[in-house]
Short mmCIF file of C-alpha atoms in Angstrom, two decimals:
data_model
loop_
_atom_site.label_atom_id
_atom_site.label_comp_id
_atom_site.label_asym_id
_atom_site.label_seq_id
_atom_site.Cartn_x
_atom_site.Cartn_y
_atom_site.Cartn_z
CA PRO A 213 17.47 2.17 16.52
CA VAL A 214 18.93 4.59 18.58
CA ALA A 215 18.83 8.27 19.69
CA ARG A 216 19.82 11.35 17.20
CA ALA A 217 22.99 12.17 19.65
CA GLN A 218 24.15 9.23 19.32
CA PHE A 219 23.76 8.86 15.67
CA VAL A 220 25.13 12.06 15.79
CA ALA A 221 28.10 10.94 17.32
CA ALA A 222 28.73 8.25 14.88
CA VAL A 223 28.25 10.02 11.91
CA ASP A 224 31.06 12.58 13.11
CA GLY A 225 32.88 10.05 13.93
CA LEU A 226 33.36 8.19 10.78
CA ARG A 227 33.46 10.91 8.69
CA ALA A 228 36.67 12.58 10.16
CA PRO A 229 39.02 9.83 8.87
CA GLY A 230 36.43 9.77 5.75
CA MET A 231 35.08 6.85 6.40
CA LEU A 232 31.40 7.88 5.78
CA GLY A 233 30.17 9.85 2.68
CA VAL A 234 27.64 12.83 3.46
CA LYS A 235 25.18 14.52 1.37
CA GLU A 236 23.46 16.81 3.66
CA GLY A 237 19.86 17.40 3.85
CA ILE A 238 17.33 20.35 2.76
CA ARG A 239 14.58 21.74 3.42
CA PHE A 240 12.37 24.35 0.95
CA ILE A 241 8.91 25.38 0.07
CA GLN A 242 7.06 23.23 -1.86
CA ARG A 243 3.77 25.21 -2.05
CA ASP A 244 2.03 28.10 -0.55
CA TYR A 245 -1.82 27.93 -0.15
CA GLY A 246 -1.87 31.88 1.72
CA ALA A 247 -2.76 32.87 4.47
CA ASP A 248 -5.30 30.59 5.48
CA PHE A 249 -4.23 27.38 5.17
CA GLY A 250 -0.30 28.65 4.98
CA ARG A 251 3.09 27.25 3.67
CA VAL A 252 3.74 23.02 2.64
CA THR A 253 7.13 22.46 3.49
CA GLY A 254 9.30 19.52 1.70
CA GLY A 255 12.46 18.84 1.96
CA ARG A 256 15.64 15.49 1.42
CA ALA A 257 16.86 13.94 3.94
CA GLY A 258 20.62 13.85 4.54
CA ARG A 259 21.81 10.47 2.99
CA TYR A 260 24.83 8.36 4.26
CA TRP A 261 27.23 5.63 2.68
CA PRO A 262 30.55 4.07 3.50
CA THR A 263 33.89 4.16 2.00
CA ALA A 264 36.20 2.02 0.82
CA SER A 265 37.80 1.91 3.77
CA LEU A 266 35.38 1.60 6.14
CA LEU A 267 34.54 -1.11 3.84
CA ALA A 268 37.67 -2.99 4.32
CA LEU A 269 37.08 -2.83 7.63
CA ALA A 270 34.26 -4.12 8.17
CA THR A 271 35.68 -7.10 5.40
CA GLU A 272 38.34 -7.37 8.16
CA ARG A 273 35.74 -8.19 11.09
CA GLY A 274 33.67 -10.13 8.74
CA ILE A 275 30.99 -8.32 7.80
CA THR A 276 30.24 -8.37 4.34
CA PRO A 277 27.05 -7.28 1.99
CA ALA A 278 26.27 -11.37 2.78
CA THR A 279 26.46 -11.59 6.72
CA VAL A 280 25.30 -7.13 7.91
CA LYS A 281 21.74 -8.22 8.50
CA ASP A 282 23.19 -10.90 11.42
CA ALA A 283 25.32 -8.26 13.13
CA PHE A 284 22.06 -6.58 14.03
CA ASP A 285 19.54 -7.53 15.87
CA GLN A 286 15.85 -6.70 15.32
CA VAL A 287 14.24 -4.34 17.92
CA ILE A 288 10.55 -4.26 17.84
CA PRO A 289 10.09 -1.33 19.55
CA THR A 290 6.78 -1.46 21.76
CA LYS A 291 5.68 2.02 22.19
CA PRO A 292 3.02 3.05 20.38
CA PRO A 293 3.05 5.63 17.58
CA LYS A 294 1.37 8.87 18.33
CA VAL A 295 -0.21 9.93 15.20
CA ALA A 296 -0.51 13.47 14.94
CA GLN A 297 -2.36 13.57 11.86
CA PRO A 298 -5.28 10.96 11.92
CA VAL A 299 -5.93 12.40 7.89
CA VAL A 300 -3.58 13.18 5.36
CA VAL A 301 -4.10 14.87 1.94
CA ARG A 302 -1.63 15.15 -0.41
CA SER A 303 -1.43 16.66 -4.41
CA LEU A 304 -1.26 13.63 -7.99
CA LYS A 305 1.89 13.75 -8.50
CA VAL A 306 2.48 15.47 -12.43
CA LYS A 307 5.31 14.77 -14.49
CA GLY A 308 7.37 17.09 -14.16
CA GLN A 309 7.07 18.45 -10.92
CA GLY A 310 8.61 16.20 -8.38
CA ASP A 311 6.70 14.53 -5.84
CA PRO A 312 3.40 15.46 -4.57
CA VAL A 313 3.30 17.81 -1.18
CA ALA A 314 0.36 18.11 1.08
CA MET A 315 -2.88 19.58 0.74
CA PRO A 316 -5.68 20.90 2.83
CA VAL A 317 -7.51 18.19 4.62
CA SER A 318 -10.39 20.20 4.21
CA VAL A 319 -10.52 18.93 0.32
CA LEU A 320 -12.37 16.22 1.60
CA GLY A 321 -15.80 18.47 2.48
CA PRO A 322 -17.86 17.41 5.30
CA ASP A 323 -16.99 13.92 4.86
CA LEU A 324 -13.53 14.49 6.50
CA ALA A 325 -14.95 14.86 10.21
CA ARG A 326 -16.54 10.81 9.46
CA ILE A 327 -13.23 9.98 8.11
CA THR A 328 -11.62 11.62 11.07
CA ALA A 329 -13.63 9.87 13.41
CA GLU A 330 -13.09 6.60 11.72
CA VAL A 331 -9.44 6.47 12.16
CA GLU A 332 -9.64 7.71 15.73
CA ALA A 333 -11.88 4.75 16.78
CA ALA A 334 -9.95 2.38 14.81
CA ASN A 335 -6.59 3.88 17.04
CA ALA A 336 -8.63 3.74 20.30
CA PHE A 337 -9.71 -0.15 19.16
CA ALA A 338 -6.06 -1.13 18.80
CA ALA A 339 -5.07 0.23 21.88
CA GLU A 340 -6.96 -1.88 24.02
CA HIS A 341 -5.00 -4.86 22.61
CA GLN A 342 -2.49 -6.52 23.03
CA VAL A 343 -0.45 -6.78 19.63
CA GLN A 344 3.12 -8.38 19.67
CA GLY A 345 5.32 -9.11 16.84
CA CYS A 346 5.16 -5.68 14.72
CA LEU A 347 5.40 -2.01 16.33
CA PRO A 348 1.82 -1.42 18.31
CA PRO A 349 -0.40 -0.36 15.10
CA ARG A 350 -1.83 3.21 15.00
CA TRP A 351 -2.82 4.15 11.13
CA GLN A 352 -3.59 7.12 9.03
CA ARG A 353 -5.46 7.61 6.06
CA LEU A 354 -4.00 9.11 2.70
CA PHE A 355 -5.82 10.77 0.42
CA LEU A 356 -5.63 12.28 -2.98
CA ALA A 357 -6.76 15.76 -4.37
CA SER A 358 -9.55 14.33 -3.39
CA ARG A 359 -11.88 12.04 -1.58
CA GLN A 360 -12.83 9.98 -3.92
CA LEU A 361 -9.17 8.70 -4.26
CA HIS A 362 -6.71 6.08 -2.55
CA GLY A 363 -7.71 6.45 0.97
CA ARG A 364 -5.76 3.92 1.92
CA TRP A 365 -4.68 3.71 5.65
CA TYR A 366 -1.26 3.51 6.33
CA ALA A 367 0.37 1.78 9.83
CA ALA A 368 3.02 5.10 11.42
CA GLY A 369 5.66 4.39 12.69
CA SER A 370 9.02 3.41 11.36
CA GLU A 371 10.75 0.60 13.11
CA GLY A 372 8.83 -3.11 12.87
CA VAL A 373 5.44 -1.39 11.17
CA TYR A 374 4.14 -4.65 10.32
CA GLN A 375 3.34 -3.57 6.52
CA ARG A 376 6.79 -3.10 6.36
CA MET A 377 7.29 -6.41 7.05
CA SER A 378 7.72 -9.88 4.51
CA LYS A 379 4.46 -11.89 4.78
CA GLU A 380 6.72 -14.29 6.76
CA GLN A 381 7.83 -12.09 9.50
CA ARG A 382 3.93 -10.96 9.76
CA ALA A 383 3.11 -14.43 10.19
CA ALA A 384 4.93 -14.62 13.90
CA ILE A 385 2.42 -12.02 14.63
CA THR A 386 -0.14 -12.32 17.59
CA ILE A 387 -3.47 -10.52 18.61
CA ASN A 388 -3.96 -11.05 22.09
CA GLY A 389 -1.87 -13.67 21.82
CA GLU A 390 -2.97 -15.53 19.82
CA PRO A 391 -1.69 -16.53 16.51
CA VAL A 392 -2.68 -14.16 13.50
CA ALA A 393 -3.78 -15.31 9.33
CA GLU A 394 -3.59 -12.88 6.41
CA VAL A 395 -6.80 -12.50 4.75
CA ASP A 396 -5.64 -11.58 0.88
CA ILE A 397 -8.57 -10.59 -2.37
CA HIS A 398 -7.68 -12.27 -5.29
CA ALA A 399 -6.17 -9.95 -8.12
CA SER A 400 -8.44 -7.36 -6.31
CA GLN A 401 -8.32 -4.43 -8.71
CA LEU A 402 -9.77 -6.84 -11.80
CA SER A 403 -11.86 -7.99 -8.62
CA ILE A 404 -13.79 -4.90 -8.68
CA ALA A 405 -13.56 -3.68 -11.88
CA HIS A 406 -15.42 -7.11 -12.78
CA GLY A 407 -17.96 -5.67 -10.56
CA LEU A 408 -18.26 -2.41 -11.37
CA LEU A 409 -18.76 -3.30 -15.43
CA GLY A 410 -21.15 -6.02 -13.77
CA LEU A 411 -19.40 -9.38 -14.89
CA THR A 412 -18.95 -12.13 -13.72
CA LEU A 413 -16.11 -13.46 -12.17
CA PRO A 414 -14.52 -16.49 -14.59
CA ASP A 415 -13.17 -19.04 -12.88
CA GLY A 416 -10.04 -19.73 -11.08
CA ASP A 417 -7.19 -18.38 -11.37
CA LEU A 418 -7.90 -15.03 -12.46
CA TYR A 419 -4.14 -14.31 -13.84
CA GLU A 420 -4.38 -17.27 -15.90
CA ILE A 421 -3.69 -17.10 -19.36
CA ALA A 422 -2.79 -20.10 -21.41
CA GLY A 423 0.68 -19.80 -23.01
CA LEU A 424 1.58 -16.99 -20.70
CA PRO A 425 3.69 -16.80 -16.74
CA ARG A 426 1.08 -16.16 -14.14
CA SER A 427 3.94 -13.36 -13.48
CA VAL A 428 3.88 -12.38 -16.35
CA VAL A 429 0.01 -11.60 -16.87
CA LYS A 430 -0.23 -9.95 -13.13
CA GLN A 431 2.25 -7.50 -14.07
CA TRP A 432 0.70 -6.37 -17.39
CA ILE A 433 -2.62 -6.47 -15.67
CA VAL A 434 -1.53 -4.20 -12.33
CA ALA A 435 0.73 -1.75 -14.82
CA THR A 436 -2.46 -1.31 -17.13
CA LEU A 437 -4.87 -0.69 -14.47
CA GLY A 438 -1.58 2.22 -13.01
CA LEU A 439 -1.81 3.45 -16.69
CA GLY A 440 -5.63 3.74 -17.31
CA LYS A 441 -4.53 1.59 -20.79
CA PRO A 442 -2.71 -1.00 -22.25
CA VAL A 443 0.73 -1.31 -21.70
CA ARG A 444 2.86 -0.89 -24.80
CA ARG A 445 6.27 -1.38 -23.48
CA TRP A 446 8.07 -3.08 -20.03
CA ALA A 447 8.86 -0.47 -17.62
CA ALA A 448 11.91 -0.12 -16.62
CA LYS A 449 11.63 -0.39 -12.67
CA THR A 450 9.87 -3.50 -13.88
CA LEU A 451 12.50 -4.90 -15.86
CA ARG A 452 14.88 -3.94 -12.78
CA LYS A 453 12.83 -6.45 -10.50
CA SER A 454 11.83 -8.98 -12.55
CA PRO A 455 14.30 -9.40 -15.87
CA GLU A 456 12.61 -12.79 -17.06
CA ILE A 457 9.72 -10.08 -17.81
CA ALA A 458 11.56 -9.32 -21.08
CA ALA A 459 11.47 -12.60 -23.33
CA HIS A 460 7.93 -11.45 -23.28
CA ASP A 461 6.44 -8.65 -25.70
CA PRO A 462 3.86 -6.67 -24.20
CA ARG A 463 1.81 -5.96 -27.12
CA ASP A 464 1.52 -9.76 -27.60
CA VAL A 465 0.86 -10.52 -23.82
CA GLY A 466 -1.62 -7.82 -24.23
CA ARG A 467 -4.06 -9.26 -27.26
CA ARG A 468 -4.05 -12.28 -25.25
CA ILE A 469 -5.18 -11.35 -22.36
CA VAL A 470 -7.50 -8.78 -23.72
CA ALA A 471 -9.72 -11.66 -25.97
CA LYS A 472 -10.17 -13.24 -21.87
CA TYR A 473 -10.76 -9.39 -20.81
CA PRO A 474 -12.14 -7.02 -23.33
CA PHE A 475 -12.50 -3.90 -21.36
CA LEU A 476 -8.74 -3.95 -20.72
CA ALA A 477 -8.38 -2.69 -24.33
CA ALA A 478 -9.58 1.11 -22.81
CA PRO A 479 -9.62 1.23 -18.98
CA ALA A 480 -10.51 4.21 -17.84
CA GLU A 481 -13.37 4.67 -21.00
CA ALA A 482 -14.53 1.37 -19.81
CA LEU A 483 -14.89 2.41 -15.97
CA ARG A 484 -15.44 6.37 -16.05
CA GLY A 485 -19.00 5.79 -15.73
CA PRO A 486 -18.86 3.67 -13.15
CA LEU A 487 -16.44 5.16 -10.92
CA GLY A 488 -17.19 8.23 -11.18
CA LEU A 489 -14.69 10.02 -13.07
CA ASP A 490 -15.90 12.55 -15.47
CA GLN A 491 -16.86 14.03 -12.20
CA LEU A 492 -13.17 14.33 -11.51
CA ALA A 493 -11.94 15.64 -15.00
CA HIS A 494 -11.38 19.01 -12.73
CA LEU A 495 -8.17 16.47 -10.77
CA GLY A 496 -7.14 14.73 -14.35
CA THR A 497 -7.45 11.78 -17.09
CA PRO A 498 -9.92 9.27 -16.80
CA GLN A 499 -6.43 7.53 -17.04
CA LYS A 500 -4.11 8.83 -14.62
CA LEU A 501 -7.11 8.99 -12.10
CA LEU A 502 -8.48 5.09 -12.51
CA THR A 503 -5.97 3.43 -10.93
CA HIS A 504 -6.68 5.75 -7.46
CA ARG A 505 -10.18 5.55 -7.26
CA LEU A 506 -9.84 1.48 -7.69
CA ALA A 507 -7.68 2.13 -4.62
CA ALA A 508 -10.32 3.82 -3.04
CA VAL A 509 -13.05 1.21 -4.00
CA GLU A 510 -10.94 -0.70 -2.08
CA ALA A 511 -9.56 1.00 0.50
CA ASP A 512 -13.75 1.97 1.58
CA ALA A 513 -15.01 -1.85 1.47
CA LEU A 514 -11.71 -3.12 4.46
CA THR A 515 -12.40 -0.36 6.09
CA GLY A 516 -16.25 -1.27 5.70
CA VAL A 517 -14.61 -4.78 7.13
CA MET A 518 -12.67 -3.77 9.65
CA MET A 519 -16.34 -1.22 11.06
CA VAL A 520 -17.86 -4.06 11.37
CA LEU A 521 -15.56 -6.50 13.00
CA ARG A 522 -15.11 -3.67 16.09
CA PRO A 523 -18.08 -2.80 18.19
CA PRO A 524 -21.02 -2.74 18.40
CA MET A 525 -21.24 -5.88 16.28
CA GLY A 526 -17.71 -7.54 17.10
CA ASN A 527 -14.45 -7.57 19.06
CA VAL A 528 -12.03 -8.32 16.52
CA LEU A 529 -9.22 -5.70 15.90
CA ALA A 530 -7.69 -6.41 11.74
CA LEU A 531 -5.07 -5.10 10.55
CA PRO A 532 -5.18 -3.52 7.19
CA VAL A 533 -2.37 -4.35 4.25
CA HIS A 534 -4.06 -2.98 1.54
CA ASP A 535 -5.68 -5.13 -0.54
CA GLY A 536 -6.52 -7.28 2.75
CA LEU A 537 -6.80 -7.70 6.13
CA ILE A 538 -4.29 -9.13 9.23
CA VAL A 539 -7.11 -11.33 12.05
CA PRO A 540 -7.02 -13.25 15.22
CA GLU A 541 -7.09 -17.32 13.42
CA SER A 542 -11.31 -16.87 15.19
CA ALA A 543 -12.36 -14.23 12.85
CA LEU A 544 -11.62 -16.43 9.88
CA ARG A 545 -15.03 -18.10 10.85
CA SER A 546 -17.35 -15.37 9.83
CA ILE A 547 -14.85 -13.20 8.31
CA ARG A 548 -16.15 -14.33 4.55
CA GLY A 549 -19.89 -12.95 5.07
CA ASP A 550 -18.39 -9.57 6.28
CA PHE A 551 -16.45 -9.67 2.97
CA ASP A 552 -18.47 -9.92 0.87
CA VAL A 553 -21.08 -7.79 2.42
CA ALA A 554 -18.58 -4.82 2.42
CA PHE A 555 -17.27 -5.13 -1.20
CA GLY A 556 -20.94 -6.38 -2.17
CA HIS A 557 -21.71 -3.38 -1.30
CA PHE A 558 -19.27 -0.69 -2.97
CA ALA A 559 -17.70 -3.07 -5.74
CA LYS A 560 -20.74 -4.88 -6.36
CA VAL A 561 -18.72 -8.15 -6.70
CA ARG A 562 -17.90 -11.06 -4.42
CA VAL A 563 -14.16 -11.02 -4.11
CA ARG A 564 -11.72 -13.99 -4.04
CA LEU A 565 -9.93 -14.31 -0.63
CA LYS A 566 -6.88 -16.44 0.34
CA VAL A 567 -6.43 -17.56 3.51
CA THR A 568 -2.04 -17.91 5.03
CA GLN A 569 -1.88 -19.01 7.91
CA GLN A 570 1.12 -20.89 9.76
CA GLY A 571 2.70 -21.57 6.84
CA ARG A 572 -0.54 -22.88 4.81
CA THR A 573 -2.41 -20.49 2.14
CA CYS A 574 -6.15 -21.98 1.48
CA SER A 575 -9.18 -20.28 -0.28
CA LEU A 576 -11.58 -19.22 2.11
#
């Protein structure tokens, strides 16, 4: 990370001899909410890329795509980021209408004050602890058009944010000098769906289907819950990331998975009652809202675990990672019960937990 003045100087110096391509950023009005809430502006960040001459110069100096990361030290800021908005609300994405835009937080209704206080309390509690190996964590919660949709915790900042690190990098984090453990929920949204439908979780790995690679099963289930209906063709993005999936017909994969999990034949319809999707019909179809409601249940349950760990009931700082928590190793003695209480309340399920600590992974 460098200051803006140094960055601009470097960009100007590289543009002049044609070593850097640039597309300037722009700002524009995305939505006007009237006199009460004002306008929401959006934009596109400036883009920069090396030209052939800069790449040739780098190669002469021994810097190639394979070695470029070694040429930079990872500098993790120690100053906590500022959180201007503890709670953020964005619109749901609508096909053909560009990126989601900011919405007034007042759409959260009477829950806004409580949620804001919870986030501010979490940030104040984090300030009392020494977290090393990442940017000191501070958070905001993001909702999509409603209190009932999404609601996940996002760590603020741009450099050294733990949520953007690999699991291996996060393993080096310490909280008050103590090594951490990462507690992940196995098949989180699939488990929540079972609980809300009153179904018993099958034994073993929930992504294990005889005759199918685990990665294919997981991809199909995750994509199906995201779409709210069975996947009939693999998305181009999925194929780019995991080209081996192309060898498996998603329709055949789906038939075999639905034999084990019949509700996945029409997941949005099966869960519309337990998740209250009909009460959100003004925001979209059950298929469109399903994954966001499941994320909201997951986020509420994780929030519950975080709050139990904090005073007055505890003194443990937990760092949320969407489908799990990073905690000091000493917290593992009691955290199983905390997950049982929170997920039992919000999702009616006893989720399975996977713990990664010091390079080892086990069940909890």
